[in-house]
Amino acid sequence: MSIRRVSGLDLLLAGGWRFYRQHPGQLLLTIAGIALGVATVVAIDLAAHSARQAFDATTQLLRGQATHYLERPGGYINESVLGELRRQWRLPASVPVLERSLRFARQPGRSVTMLATDPLAATRLNTGLGNTESTSARPTLELMAEPGSVLLTNALARELDVGAGDQLALIEPADVMRLTVAGLLPAEEGARFVVADLATAQRLFGRPGELSRIDLQVPTAQEARLATAMASRGLRLQTVAQRLGQFDGMTRSFRINLQALSLLALLVGAFLVYSTVSFTVVRRRATFGLLRALGASRPLIYAQVVLEALCLAAVGCLLGVLFGGVLGAGLVDLVSRTIGDLYLRSAVDKFGWSAFAVFKAVGVASAACLLAAFLPAREASQTTPHSGMQRASLERRRLKQLPLQVGGACACGLGGALVLANTSALEYAFAGIFLVLVAAALLTPALLIVMTQAVAAVGDRADGFWLAYAARSLAASLSRTGPSAAALMIAVAAFTGIGVMIGSFRASVDDWLNYSVDADVLIRVPTALNPSESEEFWARLTTLEGLAGATLSRRTALPDGDGLAGLLAIQSHPQAGRWPKSETPRDQILAQLSSGDTIIVSEPLAQKRGLAVGDQLNLLTPGGTVAFTVAAQFIDYTSELGLAAMDLSVYRRHFADQRIDTVSLHAERGQSEALLADARTALADFAGVQVADAGLLRGFVLQIFDRTFTITEVLRTIAGLVAVMAIFNALQAQRLETRRETGLLRAGGLTARSVTAISLLQTGLLGLGAGLVALPVGLTLAWLLIFVVNRLAFGWSMMFLPQPGVLLQSLVLATAAGIAAGWWPARAQVSQPPAVDLRAA
Amino acid sequence: MPRQDTSLQLRSVTKRYDGTGNRDILREVNLTIAAGDYLAVVGRSGSGKSTLLNLLGGLDRPTTGSVCFGNRDLATLDDPELSAYRRSQLGFVFQRANLVPTLSVLENLQVPLRLNGVPARQARSRSRALLAQAELGELEGRLPEELSGGEQQRVAILRAVVHAPSIVIADEPTGNLDLDTATRTLDLLEHFGRQPGRSLIMATHSREVIGRTQRVIEIRAGRVTHAQ
């Protein structure tokens, strides 16, 4: 709409601008609300984008001109394959890679990726390993010549404060050797990883003769033949593009959840924007009425409000993008770590901008602002000149709208419930949740009116005149404070819902750990124990003091064609063990597993493959395809990609693999520490064997969990911040609403202290009321996140455990925010003489 | 080009608001106001004076009956037509000045002109000239909150006439003012409001105002009981 074509619009906009200049707090609040919403979306998008770039950068650095990867899903490749590729397949540019993480004593809290390769072979693929800075002319050759030599990226060397020639002690893996910095690798800014010679890494990690993958340059003509030949040996040939696509697929749920949470934050922000925009319109209702009396048409008023909202959105979005950049730079580390913890190791945590992420956030936020402005604009444009100048008409209209609002809420709630009950798509589930939240927001003013009237009735009965007055006055102003109260309610509900969801999930993981890591001592066994070592190893185990029993397990990729899911072959100790966590009794599961070709499947696997109890799953074994019967489902949070488990004896029979990855030792009561110490002593001279405290592992898993949800906690904090802003807005509205009334009371002799007390009572009531409405809404949100979103995204089931602490926190947040935010307006109110309030309209 | 008929006619007008029970604020009112009339509407508080003015000004619609401007029934006009009627034919002065609080005095005066499509520069110069004519030029940059009640009302009067409307409606324009200020305000209203062919309709309790007008109608219990 051209401003020039609409007579007087420029003048009206100038008036609008002056309104905001006269009320800078209002302007600040509105822009901050938009900026906060945009910033959250931008930050999370950019962090996820950066993590993806980090993965690409790491891949690019090491793959050079490689076109393919060869790997064994869930396991390691025997080094002999490399020679076969070079000689029989005539692929000289085949680069062996062993990738593991380690931790330096100088930086115990943070793991670093070690990428080990054959430096000479790597130069054939033109990787980034050739560009090094060192005291030596050929540092990459030093890697080969000097065992324990490594190259560090510049960024990592700066973090650790080391240079060429310095030595580094390790705490993970156990301090087998010290590493010497042979040189620095001028990798991309933010890249933090270690490069080592293959032999060094294999020794360090107890993986002699094993590789994580082989990078290759495969001519197109050879590709299909090579893939078939390798597949028959359990190896998978993937193109670089396929691997990146696989990363996308694996992290999809994580990213969708981040998106959902950022959209939830945006929704909370949008409610804040709606309340502030609608408040500015309601506040100028008399002015709009006057303008209508002077002949301003509806479209003109409409245009003014919408253009104002767009201007606010533009400024808010700009600030939001900038703030989002800062926030995103802080979050990228969290996201990178989470992706590293849950999916793949990436060695770069550099922050980068993405035009798409920014445009998307700005687009969504602008749409939210326009929607937020739409209803107030409609109301403003429909203001009849006569009613616009009468406040009572507004109250009447609001009261008339209440049944409509309640009806709308019912329709939205019903629609949301129907969508949620019938969807299997995550995107529709989010739409359903959105509808449920909108329904709750629409109901909020009506519920608050009922609550305040109840408080007034209590005040009347208890002869509490001022309590009754405060409640009635609050109820009367809800026509104006309603949207802000709804925004507050949504923010507190998000705060509650996310809190309960995280708490429930954590409790579920904690509970599950007691079943899945049910031992006291864990022993990681290198796969390369020779027969005499193996015999000695088992002999020593049987002599350990305080040992009640042992659980043996072997974990590989599920040989079902795509190899993404895992296979656990396990011999759980019948008495001492607790694994698995399932609705089916443990004894029954163990009996079924040991009785034949039977497996149990984790919930994600059952969901992804559509497997139910009694169904069959075909697995490729060296002896051909075998159909395994699903005996039960079990809970497993290790991977959203799924896990199947079978008895170790059945696995050995079908797969001719006698190896063991992990031995879990169950201690007799009160003997766990002694058993741990004894095991460490007994197995100290086995290279590569790692003895760990299972309790520490459980703690470590929970640490990873907490790290994963740190970003969610950040969003929860943002929701809390929005709640405070929303109530501040509501209180401003409330104060303006009761200004004249307050003037009258003070003129009648009420002291400033009493006015402040009444004002704080009202704001506290408003906060508490919104908090009380928010509790069931928050619990519903948590329930939906747990039972609908998480189940659709990951296939996991979780307990629903509303923690009283979280609920109390929400109520305290809402009430305290009400009182705290009410303090300043209350003081401002009594700082002026009553005459000023009496003159106010 | 034939001259436009700017007379106002009320035919059997009844007005009832929601929430007033069965009580009619106005009942079967018939009234004709010819172009150029200077009319006072009197009556007790709550008698329906403001309601009558709102109906004449197209700010409200009658429950039954018709309000005609010339030969057009205002009830048949849609919102854009009613808006156009108000901005081109009418000028309002309310009891409380009702200036746009965020616009300066000069900008307030420009509002009717700009709404009528007068270019900004021309609107500014015409407004400034009118302020000078009323000896209020020194107020042009001030915001309404910086003015006294009398000053606000005088600016509101100028805003009501700046676009040369055919009808000026004033709802107790001196009700909130002291006698001296009220007289000066009334002088200004008469000076600018009474132009050839322009009707001036005023709701008032003031005997001074009643004494100055050509016609007086009294509303009692919703009916026009006395017209002179």
Short mmCIF file of C-alpha atoms in Angstrom, two decimals, chain A residues 470-682:
data_model
loop_
_atom_site.label_atom_id
_atom_site.label_comp_id
_atom_site.label_asym_id
_atom_site.label_seq_id
_atom_site.Cartn_x
_atom_site.Cartn_y
_atom_site.Cartn_z
CA ALA A 470 -8.05 -5.49 44.45
CA ALA A 471 -9.53 -8.64 42.88
CA ARG A 472 -12.54 -6.82 41.39
CA SER A 473 -10.43 -4.03 40.02
CA LEU A 474 -8.12 -6.61 38.46
CA ALA A 475 -11.06 -8.48 36.93
CA ALA A 476 -12.38 -5.25 35.45
CA SER A 477 -9.06 -4.49 33.79
CA LEU A 478 -8.67 -7.95 32.28
CA SER A 479 -10.21 -6.69 29.06
CA ARG A 480 -6.95 -4.87 28.53
CA THR A 481 -4.52 -7.02 30.45
CA GLY A 482 -5.93 -10.28 29.03
CA PRO A 483 -3.51 -10.65 26.11
CA SER A 484 -0.52 -9.92 28.34
CA ALA A 485 -1.77 -12.38 30.92
CA ALA A 486 -2.14 -14.96 28.15
CA ALA A 487 1.42 -14.27 27.03
CA LEU A 488 2.61 -14.69 30.61
CA MET A 489 0.67 -17.93 30.92
CA ILE A 490 2.17 -19.34 27.70
CA ALA A 491 5.69 -18.38 28.77
CA VAL A 492 5.26 -19.98 32.20
CA ALA A 493 3.64 -23.04 30.59
CA ALA A 494 6.65 -23.41 28.28
CA PHE A 495 8.93 -22.98 31.27
CA THR A 496 7.00 -25.66 33.17
CA GLY A 497 6.53 -28.02 30.24
CA ILE A 498 10.17 -28.04 29.20
CA GLY A 499 11.25 -28.41 32.84
CA VAL A 500 8.95 -31.38 33.47
CA MET A 501 9.94 -32.98 30.17
CA ILE A 502 13.67 -32.72 30.91
CA GLY A 503 13.15 -33.92 34.49
CA SER A 504 11.05 -36.88 33.35
CA PHE A 505 13.51 -37.82 30.64
CA ARG A 506 16.42 -37.59 33.05
CA ALA A 507 14.63 -39.75 35.60
CA SER A 508 13.83 -42.26 32.85
CA VAL A 509 17.46 -42.38 31.70
CA ASP A 510 18.64 -42.72 35.29
CA ASP A 511 16.22 -45.59 35.83
CA TRP A 512 17.21 -47.22 32.55
CA LEU A 513 20.92 -46.96 33.45
CA ASN A 514 20.26 -49.09 36.51
CA TYR A 515 19.10 -51.85 34.17
CA SER A 516 21.44 -51.42 31.22
CA VAL A 517 24.62 -50.66 33.17
CA ASP A 518 23.69 -53.08 35.91
CA ALA A 519 27.21 -54.11 36.91
CA ASP A 520 29.80 -52.58 39.24
CA VAL A 521 32.90 -52.87 37.08
CA LEU A 522 33.15 -52.65 33.31
CA ILE A 523 36.01 -54.16 31.40
CA ARG A 524 36.54 -53.18 27.79
CA VAL A 525 38.28 -56.00 26.03
CA PRO A 526 40.43 -55.34 22.95
CA THR A 527 39.36 -57.59 20.13
CA ALA A 528 42.91 -58.61 19.41
CA LEU A 529 43.73 -60.72 22.47
CA ASN A 530 45.64 -63.70 21.22
CA PRO A 531 44.54 -67.18 22.36
CA SER A 532 47.07 -67.45 25.18
CA GLU A 533 46.27 -63.93 26.38
CA SER A 534 42.61 -64.74 26.23
CA GLU A 535 43.02 -67.86 28.34
CA GLU A 536 45.03 -65.97 30.94
CA PHE A 537 42.53 -63.11 30.92
CA TRP A 538 39.60 -65.36 31.79
CA ALA A 539 41.64 -67.24 34.35
CA ARG A 540 42.44 -64.03 36.20
CA LEU A 541 38.83 -62.91 36.15
CA THR A 542 37.67 -66.02 37.92
CA THR A 543 40.10 -65.38 40.81
CA LEU A 544 38.79 -61.89 41.59
CA GLU A 545 37.66 -61.36 45.18
CA GLY A 546 34.01 -60.40 45.79
CA LEU A 547 32.83 -61.35 42.31
CA ALA A 548 29.19 -62.42 42.26
CA GLY A 549 28.98 -63.00 38.55
CA ALA A 550 29.72 -61.58 35.11
CA THR A 551 27.75 -60.47 32.09
CA LEU A 552 29.46 -60.85 28.72
CA SER A 553 28.54 -58.85 25.67
CA ARG A 554 29.54 -58.13 22.13
CA ARG A 555 28.19 -55.20 20.16
CA THR A 556 28.19 -54.96 16.38
CA ALA A 557 26.06 -53.57 13.60
CA LEU A 558 22.73 -55.26 12.95
CA PRO A 559 23.31 -57.27 9.76
CA ASP A 560 19.96 -56.47 8.21
CA GLY A 561 20.98 -54.69 5.04
CA ASP A 562 21.55 -51.07 6.05
CA GLY A 563 23.69 -51.65 9.13
CA LEU A 564 22.60 -48.49 10.92
CA ALA A 565 21.05 -50.17 13.92
CA GLY A 566 23.11 -52.02 16.50
CA LEU A 567 23.18 -55.65 17.57
CA LEU A 568 23.94 -56.61 21.14
CA ALA A 569 24.89 -60.19 21.82
CA ILE A 570 24.70 -60.69 25.54
CA GLN A 571 24.94 -63.31 28.21
CA SER A 572 23.38 -61.54 31.15
CA HIS A 573 24.05 -63.00 34.57
CA PRO A 574 20.73 -64.57 35.58
CA GLN A 575 20.86 -63.60 39.27
CA ALA A 576 23.14 -60.57 39.55
CA GLY A 577 22.09 -58.83 36.33
CA ARG A 578 19.04 -56.63 35.79
CA TRP A 579 19.18 -56.05 32.00
CA PRO A 580 16.94 -55.49 30.07
CA LYS A 581 14.34 -52.91 31.06
CA SER A 582 11.12 -54.11 29.57
CA GLU A 583 7.45 -54.60 30.32
CA THR A 584 8.00 -58.31 29.74
CA PRO A 585 9.41 -60.08 32.83
CA ARG A 586 13.19 -60.49 32.75
CA ASP A 587 13.16 -64.23 33.42
CA GLN A 588 10.80 -64.77 30.54
CA ILE A 589 13.00 -62.73 28.17
CA LEU A 590 16.20 -64.51 29.16
CA ALA A 591 14.54 -67.90 28.81
CA GLN A 592 13.20 -67.03 25.35
CA LEU A 593 16.50 -65.59 24.19
CA SER A 594 18.43 -68.66 25.16
CA SER A 595 15.90 -71.05 23.70
CA GLY A 596 16.48 -70.41 20.01
CA ASP A 597 16.53 -67.90 17.16
CA THR A 598 14.90 -65.18 19.16
CA ILE A 599 15.71 -61.51 19.56
CA ILE A 600 14.36 -58.56 21.47
CA VAL A 601 14.20 -55.14 19.86
CA SER A 602 14.47 -51.63 21.26
CA GLU A 603 11.49 -49.33 20.87
CA PRO A 604 13.07 -47.17 18.12
CA LEU A 605 13.92 -50.28 16.10
CA ALA A 606 10.41 -51.66 16.57
CA GLN A 607 8.96 -48.35 15.43
CA LYS A 608 11.26 -47.88 12.44
CA ARG A 609 10.79 -51.45 11.16
CA GLY A 610 7.20 -51.83 12.30
CA LEU A 611 8.10 -54.84 14.42
CA ALA A 612 5.76 -56.29 17.01
CA VAL A 613 6.17 -59.22 19.37
CA GLY A 614 5.93 -62.43 17.34
CA ASP A 615 7.14 -60.78 14.11
CA GLN A 616 10.26 -62.01 12.37
CA LEU A 617 13.40 -60.09 11.44
CA ASN A 618 15.70 -61.49 8.79
CA LEU A 619 19.41 -61.16 9.51
CA LEU A 620 22.33 -61.95 7.23
CA THR A 621 24.63 -64.51 8.80
CA PRO A 622 27.67 -66.20 7.31
CA GLY A 623 25.42 -69.23 6.86
CA GLY A 624 22.72 -67.29 5.00
CA THR A 625 19.61 -65.36 5.98
CA VAL A 626 18.08 -66.40 9.31
CA ALA A 627 14.65 -65.29 10.53
CA PHE A 628 14.71 -64.27 14.18
CA THR A 629 11.47 -64.04 16.14
CA VAL A 630 10.84 -60.90 18.16
CA ALA A 631 10.21 -62.00 21.74
CA ALA A 632 9.79 -58.60 23.38
CA GLN A 633 10.47 -54.90 23.18
CA PHE A 634 12.93 -53.29 25.56
CA ILE A 635 13.80 -49.77 26.51
CA ASP A 636 17.11 -48.49 25.23
CA TYR A 637 18.23 -44.88 25.02
CA THR A 638 21.64 -45.50 23.50
CA SER A 639 20.55 -44.90 19.95
CA GLU A 640 17.49 -43.58 18.16
CA LEU A 641 18.60 -45.72 15.22
CA GLY A 642 17.65 -48.84 17.14
CA LEU A 643 19.18 -51.85 18.83
CA ALA A 644 18.41 -55.56 18.73
CA ALA A 645 19.66 -58.01 21.33
CA MET A 646 20.16 -61.76 21.24
CA ASP A 647 21.72 -64.34 23.47
CA LEU A 648 25.51 -64.54 23.14
CA SER A 649 25.44 -68.28 22.49
CA VAL A 650 22.94 -67.85 19.68
CA TYR A 651 25.10 -65.07 18.20
CA ARG A 652 28.20 -67.21 18.35
CA ARG A 653 26.40 -70.10 16.72
CA HIS A 654 25.18 -68.03 13.79
CA PHE A 655 27.96 -65.52 13.30
CA ALA A 656 31.05 -67.58 14.15
CA ASP A 657 32.39 -64.68 16.16
CA GLN A 658 33.81 -65.65 19.55
CA ARG A 659 34.96 -62.18 20.58
CA ILE A 660 33.74 -60.21 23.57
CA ASP A 661 33.72 -56.39 23.79
CA THR A 662 32.71 -55.87 27.35
CA VAL A 663 32.77 -57.91 30.52
CA SER A 664 30.52 -56.49 33.22
CA LEU A 665 31.39 -57.67 36.70
CA HIS A 666 28.73 -57.87 39.40
CA ALA A 667 30.14 -57.51 42.89
CA GLU A 668 28.89 -59.14 46.03
CA ARG A 669 27.15 -56.75 48.38
CA GLY A 670 29.54 -54.08 49.65
CA GLN A 671 32.42 -55.39 47.54
CA SER A 672 32.24 -53.12 44.50
CA GLU A 673 35.23 -50.91 45.36
CA ALA A 674 37.37 -53.88 46.28
CA LEU A 675 36.38 -55.66 43.09
CA LEU A 676 37.29 -52.61 41.01
CA ALA A 677 40.71 -52.30 42.64
CA ASP A 678 41.34 -56.03 42.33
CA ALA A 679 40.33 -56.08 38.67
CA ARG A 680 42.62 -53.14 37.90
CA THR A 681 45.54 -54.88 39.53
CA ALA A 682 44.82 -58.26 37.98
#
